[in-house]
Amino acid sequence: MSTVKQEGIFTVILSLCVNIVLASVKCSVGVIANSHALIADGIHSLTDIAGDIAAIIGIRFAHLPKDDDHPYGHYRFSTLATLFISTLVLSFCIGLAWHSLKNLMLGTATEIPGVAAAWVAGIALIIKETFYHFARR
């Protein structure tokens, strides 16, 4: 296994672990603190989990050697994984916008979220920013 592939898979698996923890905490605290924004962010972290799984599969297939069916290699699998991730995030955004507009049009009242939601969002932001800088290296 090449070093590039090993580093890529390690980074994505680490991202997967971080996203599992963040999704669990954000969704749980979002429900407890009555924060629709934190719940939405938790669901976004769930799409990140699906994206991480797609990335692992994409990396794995993209590094397969050339064969008779793929004389130029399997590099397009990573493009396919990226397309899947993009479609997943776009679907989530459309669903979130639809739900938000529906509540806005119906005049659905929402309660003010608890302060725990702000703390979790802030800590999650720091974790994601730190991971971003780690993954870029």
Coordinates of N, CA and C in Angstrom, one line a residue:
M1 N 0.9 -1.2 0.0 CA 0.0 0.0 0.0 C 0.9 1.2 0.0
S2 N 0.6 2.2 -0.9 CA 1.4 3.4 -1.0 C 1.3 4.3 0.2
T3 N 2.3 5.1 0.5 CA 2.3 6.0 1.6 C 1.1 7.0 1.4
V4 N 0.9 7.5 0.2 CA -0.1 8.5 0.0 C -1.5 7.8 0.3
K5 N -1.7 6.6 -0.1 CA -3.0 5.9 0.2 C -3.1 5.7 1.7
Q6 N -2.1 5.3 2.3 CA -2.1 5.1 3.8 C -2.4 6.4 4.5
E7 N -1.8 7.4 4.2 CA -2.1 8.7 4.8 C -3.5 9.2 4.5
G8 N -3.9 9.0 3.3 CA -5.3 9.4 3.0 C -6.3 8.6 3.8
I9 N -6.2 7.3 3.8 CA -7.1 6.5 4.6 C -7.0 6.8 6.1
F10 N -5.8 7.0 6.6 CA -5.7 7.4 8.0 C -6.4 8.7 8.3
T11 N -6.2 9.7 7.5 CA -6.9 11.0 7.7 C -8.4 10.9 7.6
V12 N -8.9 10.1 6.7 CA -10.4 9.9 6.5 C -10.9 9.2 7.7
I13 N -10.2 8.1 8.2 CA -10.7 7.4 9.3 C -10.7 8.2 10.6
L14 N -9.7 9.0 10.7 CA -9.7 10.0 11.9 C -10.9 11.0 11.7
S15 N -11.1 11.5 10.5 CA -12.2 12.4 10.3 C -13.5 11.7 10.6
L16 N -13.7 10.4 10.2 CA -14.9 9.6 10.5 C -15.1 9.5 12.0
C17 N -14.1 9.3 12.8 CA -14.2 9.2 14.2 C -14.6 10.5 14.9
V18 N -14.0 11.6 14.4 CA -14.3 12.9 14.9 C -15.8 13.3 14.6
N19 N -16.2 13.0 13.3 CA -17.5 13.3 12.9 C -18.6 12.4 13.6
I20 N -18.3 11.2 14.0 CA -19.2 10.4 14.8 C -19.5 11.0 16.1
V21 N -18.4 11.4 16.8 CA -18.5 12.0 18.1 C -19.3 13.4 18.0
L22 N -18.9 14.2 17.0 CA -19.5 15.5 16.8 C -21.0 15.3 16.5
A23 N -21.3 14.4 15.6 CA -22.8 14.2 15.3 C -23.6 13.8 16.5
S24 N -23.0 12.9 17.3 CA -23.7 12.4 18.4 C -23.9 13.5 19.5
V25 N -22.9 14.3 19.7 CA -23.0 15.4 20.7 C -23.9 16.5 20.2
K26 N -23.7 16.9 19.0 CA -24.5 18.0 18.5 C -26.0 17.7 18.4
C27 N -26.3 16.5 17.9 CA -27.7 16.1 17.9 C -28.3 15.9 19.3
S28 N -27.6 15.3 20.2 CA -28.1 15.1 21.6 C -28.3 16.5 22.3
V29 N -27.3 17.3 22.3 CA -27.4 18.6 23.0 C -28.4 19.5 22.2
G30 N -28.4 19.4 20.9 CA -29.4 20.2 20.2 C -30.9 19.9 20.6
V31 N -31.1 18.6 20.8 CA -32.5 18.2 21.3 C -32.7 18.7 22.7
I32 N -31.7 18.4 23.6 CA -31.9 18.8 25.0 C -32.0 20.3 25.1
A33 N -31.2 21.1 24.4 CA -31.2 22.5 24.5 C -32.2 23.2 23.6
N34 N -32.9 22.4 22.8 CA -34.0 22.9 21.9 C -33.4 23.9 20.8
S35 N -32.3 23.4 20.3 CA -31.6 24.3 19.2 C -31.7 23.6 17.9
H36 N -32.6 24.2 17.0 CA -32.7 23.6 15.7 C -31.5 23.8 14.9
A37 N -30.7 24.8 15.1 CA -29.4 25.0 14.4 C -28.4 24.0 14.7
L38 N -28.3 23.6 16.0 CA -27.4 22.6 16.4 C -27.8 21.2 15.9
I39 N -29.1 20.9 15.9 CA -29.6 19.7 15.4 C -29.2 19.6 13.9
A40 N -29.5 20.7 13.1 CA -29.1 20.7 11.7 C -27.6 20.5 11.5
D41 N -26.8 21.1 12.4 CA -25.4 21.0 12.3 C -25.0 19.5 12.6
G42 N -25.7 18.9 13.5 CA -25.5 17.5 13.8 C -25.8 16.6 12.6
I43 N -26.9 16.9 12.0 CA -27.3 16.2 10.8 C -26.2 16.4 9.7
H44 N -25.7 17.6 9.6 CA -24.7 17.9 8.6 C -23.4 17.0 8.9
S45 N -23.1 16.8 10.2 CA -22.0 16.0 10.6 C -22.3 14.5 10.2
L46 N -23.6 14.1 10.2 CA -24.0 12.8 9.7 C -23.7 12.7 8.2
T47 N -23.9 13.7 7.4 CA -23.6 13.7 6.0 C -22.1 13.6 5.9
D48 N -21.4 14.3 6.8 CA -19.9 14.2 6.7 C -19.4 12.7 7.0
I49 N -20.2 12.0 7.8 CA -19.8 10.6 8.1 C -20.0 9.8 6.8
A50 N -21.2 10.0 6.1 CA -21.4 9.3 4.9 C -20.3 9.7 3.8
G51 N -20.0 10.9 3.8 CA -18.9 11.4 2.9 C -17.6 10.7 3.2
D52 N -17.3 10.6 4.5 CA -16.0 9.9 4.9 C -16.0 8.5 4.4
I53 N -17.1 7.8 4.6 CA -17.2 6.4 4.1 C -17.0 6.3 2.6
A54 N -17.7 7.2 1.9 CA -17.5 7.3 0.4 C -16.1 7.6 0.1
A55 N -15.4 8.5 0.8 CA -14.0 8.8 0.5 C -13.1 7.6 0.8
I56 N -13.4 6.8 1.8 CA -12.6 5.6 2.0 C -12.7 4.6 0.9
I57 N -13.9 4.4 0.4 CA -14.2 3.6 -0.7 C -13.5 4.1 -2.0
G58 N -13.7 5.4 -2.2 CA -13.1 6.1 -3.3 C -11.6 6.0 -3.4
I59 N -10.9 6.2 -2.2 CA -9.5 6.1 -2.1 C -9.0 4.6 -2.4
R60 N -9.8 3.7 -1.8 CA -9.4 2.3 -2.0 C -9.5 1.9 -3.5
F61 N -10.6 2.3 -4.2 CA -10.7 1.9 -5.6 C -9.8 2.7 -6.5
A62 N -9.6 4.0 -6.1 CA -8.8 4.8 -7.0 C -7.3 4.4 -7.1
H63 N -6.9 3.6 -6.1 CA -5.5 3.2 -6.1 C -5.3 1.8 -6.7
L64 N -6.4 1.2 -7.2 CA -6.3 -0.1 -7.8 C -5.4 0.0 -9.1
P65 N -4.6 -1.1 -9.4 CA -3.8 -1.0 -10.6 C -4.6 -1.1 -11.9
K66 N -4.0 -0.7 -13.0 CA -4.7 -0.8 -14.3 C -5.0 -2.2 -14.6
D67 N -6.1 -2.4 -15.3 CA -6.5 -3.7 -15.8 C -7.1 -3.6 -17.1
D68 N -7.6 -4.7 -17.7 CA -8.2 -4.7 -19.0 C -9.4 -3.8 -19.2
D69 N -10.2 -3.7 -18.2 CA -11.4 -2.9 -18.2 C -11.1 -1.4 -17.9
H70 N -10.0 -1.2 -17.3 CA -9.6 0.2 -16.9 C -8.2 0.4 -17.3
P71 N -7.9 0.6 -18.6 CA -6.5 0.8 -19.0 C -5.8 2.0 -18.5
Y72 N -6.5 3.0 -18.0 CA -5.9 4.2 -17.5 C -6.0 4.3 -16.0
G73 N -6.4 3.2 -15.4 CA -6.4 3.1 -13.9 C -7.8 3.3 -13.4
H74 N -8.0 3.5 -12.1 CA -9.3 3.6 -11.5 C -9.4 5.0 -10.8
Y75 N -8.7 6.0 -11.3 CA -8.7 7.3 -10.6 C -10.1 7.9 -10.6
R76 N -10.9 7.6 -11.5 CA -12.3 8.2 -11.6 C -13.1 7.8 -10.4
F77 N -12.8 6.8 -9.7 CA -13.6 6.4 -8.6 C -13.6 7.5 -7.5
S78 N -12.5 8.2 -7.4 CA -12.4 9.3 -6.4 C -13.4 10.4 -6.9
T79 N -13.5 10.7 -8.2 CA -14.4 11.7 -8.7 C -15.8 11.2 -8.4
L80 N -16.1 10.0 -8.6 CA -17.4 9.5 -8.3 C -17.8 9.6 -6.8
A81 N -16.8 9.4 -6.0 CA -17.1 9.5 -4.5 C -17.3 11.0 -4.2
T82 N -16.6 11.9 -4.9 CA -16.8 13.4 -4.7 C -18.2 13.8 -5.1
L83 N -18.6 13.2 -6.2 CA -20.0 13.5 -6.8 C -21.0 13.0 -5.8
F84 N -20.8 11.9 -5.2 CA -21.8 11.3 -4.2 C -21.8 12.2 -3.0
I85 N -20.7 12.6 -2.5 CA -20.6 13.5 -1.3 C -21.3 14.8 -1.6
S86 N -21.1 15.4 -2.8 CA -21.7 16.7 -3.1 C -23.2 16.6 -3.2
T87 N -23.7 15.5 -3.8 CA -25.1 15.2 -3.9 C -25.8 15.1 -2.5
L88 N -25.1 14.4 -1.7 CA -25.6 14.2 -0.3 C -25.7 15.5 0.4
V89 N -24.7 16.3 0.4 CA -24.7 17.6 1.1 C -25.8 18.5 0.4
L90 N -25.9 18.5 -0.9 CA -26.9 19.4 -1.6 C -28.3 18.9 -1.1
S91 N -28.5 17.6 -1.1 CA -29.8 17.1 -0.6 C -30.2 17.6 0.8
F92 N -29.2 17.5 1.7 CA -29.4 18.0 3.0 C -29.8 19.4 3.1
C93 N -29.0 20.2 2.3 CA -29.3 21.7 2.3 C -30.7 22.0 1.7
I94 N -31.1 21.3 0.7 CA -32.4 21.5 0.2 C -33.5 21.1 1.2
G95 N -33.3 20.0 1.9 CA -34.3 19.6 2.9 C -34.3 20.6 4.1
L96 N -33.2 21.1 4.5 CA -33.1 22.1 5.6 C -33.8 23.4 5.1
A97 N -33.5 23.8 3.9 CA -34.2 25.0 3.4 C -35.7 24.9 3.4
W98 N -36.1 23.7 2.9 CA -37.6 23.4 2.8 C -38.2 23.5 4.1
H99 N -37.6 22.8 5.1 CA -38.1 22.8 6.5 C -38.2 24.2 7.1
S100 N -37.1 24.9 6.9 CA -37.1 26.3 7.5 C -38.1 27.2 6.8
L101 N -38.2 27.1 5.5 CA -39.2 28.0 4.8 C -40.6 27.6 5.2
K102 N -40.9 26.3 5.4 CA -42.2 25.9 5.8 C -42.5 26.4 7.2
N103 N -41.6 26.3 8.1 CA -41.8 26.9 9.5 C -42.0 28.4 9.4
L104 N -41.2 29.0 8.6 CA -41.3 30.5 8.5 C -42.7 30.9 7.9
M105 N -43.2 30.2 6.9 CA -44.4 30.5 6.3 C -45.6 30.2 7.2
L106 N -45.5 29.2 8.0 CA -46.5 28.8 8.9 C -46.5 29.6 10.2
G107 N -45.4 30.3 10.4 CA -45.3 31.1 11.6 C -45.1 30.3 12.9
T108 N -44.4 29.1 12.7 CA -44.2 28.2 13.8 C -43.2 28.9 14.8
A109 N -43.7 29.0 16.1 CA -42.9 29.6 17.1 C -41.8 28.7 17.6
T110 N -40.6 29.2 17.8 CA -39.6 28.4 18.4 C -39.1 29.0 19.7
E111 N -38.6 28.1 20.6 CA -38.1 28.5 21.8 C -36.7 29.0 21.7
I112 N -36.2 29.8 22.6 CA -34.8 30.2 22.6 C -34.0 29.1 23.1
P113 N -32.9 28.7 22.3 CA -32.1 27.5 22.7 C -31.3 27.8 24.0
G114 N -31.0 26.8 24.7 CA -30.2 26.9 25.9 C -28.7 27.3 25.6
V115 N -28.0 27.8 26.6 CA -26.6 28.2 26.4 C -25.7 27.0 26.1
A116 N -26.1 25.8 26.5 CA -25.3 24.6 26.2 C -25.1 24.5 24.7
A117 N -26.1 24.9 23.9 CA -26.0 24.8 22.4 C -24.9 25.7 21.9
A118 N -24.7 26.8 22.4 CA -23.7 27.8 22.0 C -22.3 27.2 22.4
W119 N -22.2 26.6 23.6 CA -20.9 26.0 24.0 C -20.5 24.9 23.1
V120 N -21.5 24.0 22.8 CA -21.2 22.8 21.9 C -20.8 23.3 20.5
A121 N -21.5 24.3 20.0 CA -21.2 24.8 18.7 C -19.8 25.4 18.6
G122 N -19.5 26.2 19.7 CA -18.1 26.8 19.7 C -17.0 25.7 19.8
I123 N -17.2 24.7 20.7 CA -16.2 23.7 20.8 C -16.1 22.9 19.5
A124 N -17.2 22.6 18.9 CA -17.2 21.9 17.6 C -16.5 22.6 16.5
L125 N -16.7 24.0 16.5 CA -16.0 24.8 15.6 C -14.4 24.7 15.8
I126 N -14.0 24.8 17.0 CA -12.6 24.7 17.3 C -12.0 23.3 16.9
I127 N -12.8 22.2 17.2 CA -12.3 20.9 16.8 C -12.2 20.8 15.3
K128 N -13.2 21.2 14.6 CA -13.2 21.1 13.1 C -12.1 21.9 12.5
E129 N -11.9 23.1 13.0 CA -10.8 24.0 12.5 C -9.4 23.4 12.7
T130 N -9.3 22.8 13.9 CA -8.0 22.1 14.3 C -7.8 20.9 13.3
F131 N -8.9 20.1 13.1 CA -8.7 19.0 12.2 C -8.5 19.4 10.8
Y132 N -9.0 20.5 10.4 CA -8.8 21.0 9.0 C -7.3 21.3 8.8
H133 N -6.7 22.0 9.8 CA -5.3 22.3 9.7 C -4.4 21.0 9.7
F134 N -4.8 20.0 10.5 CA -4.1 18.8 10.6 C -4.2 18.0 9.3
A135 N -5.4 18.0 8.7 CA -5.6 17.3 7.4 C -4.9 17.9 6.2
R136 N -4.7 19.2 6.3 CA -4.0 19.9 5.2 C -2.5 19.6 5.1
R137 N -1.9 19.2 6.2 CA -0.5 19.0 6.2 C 0.0 17.9 5.3

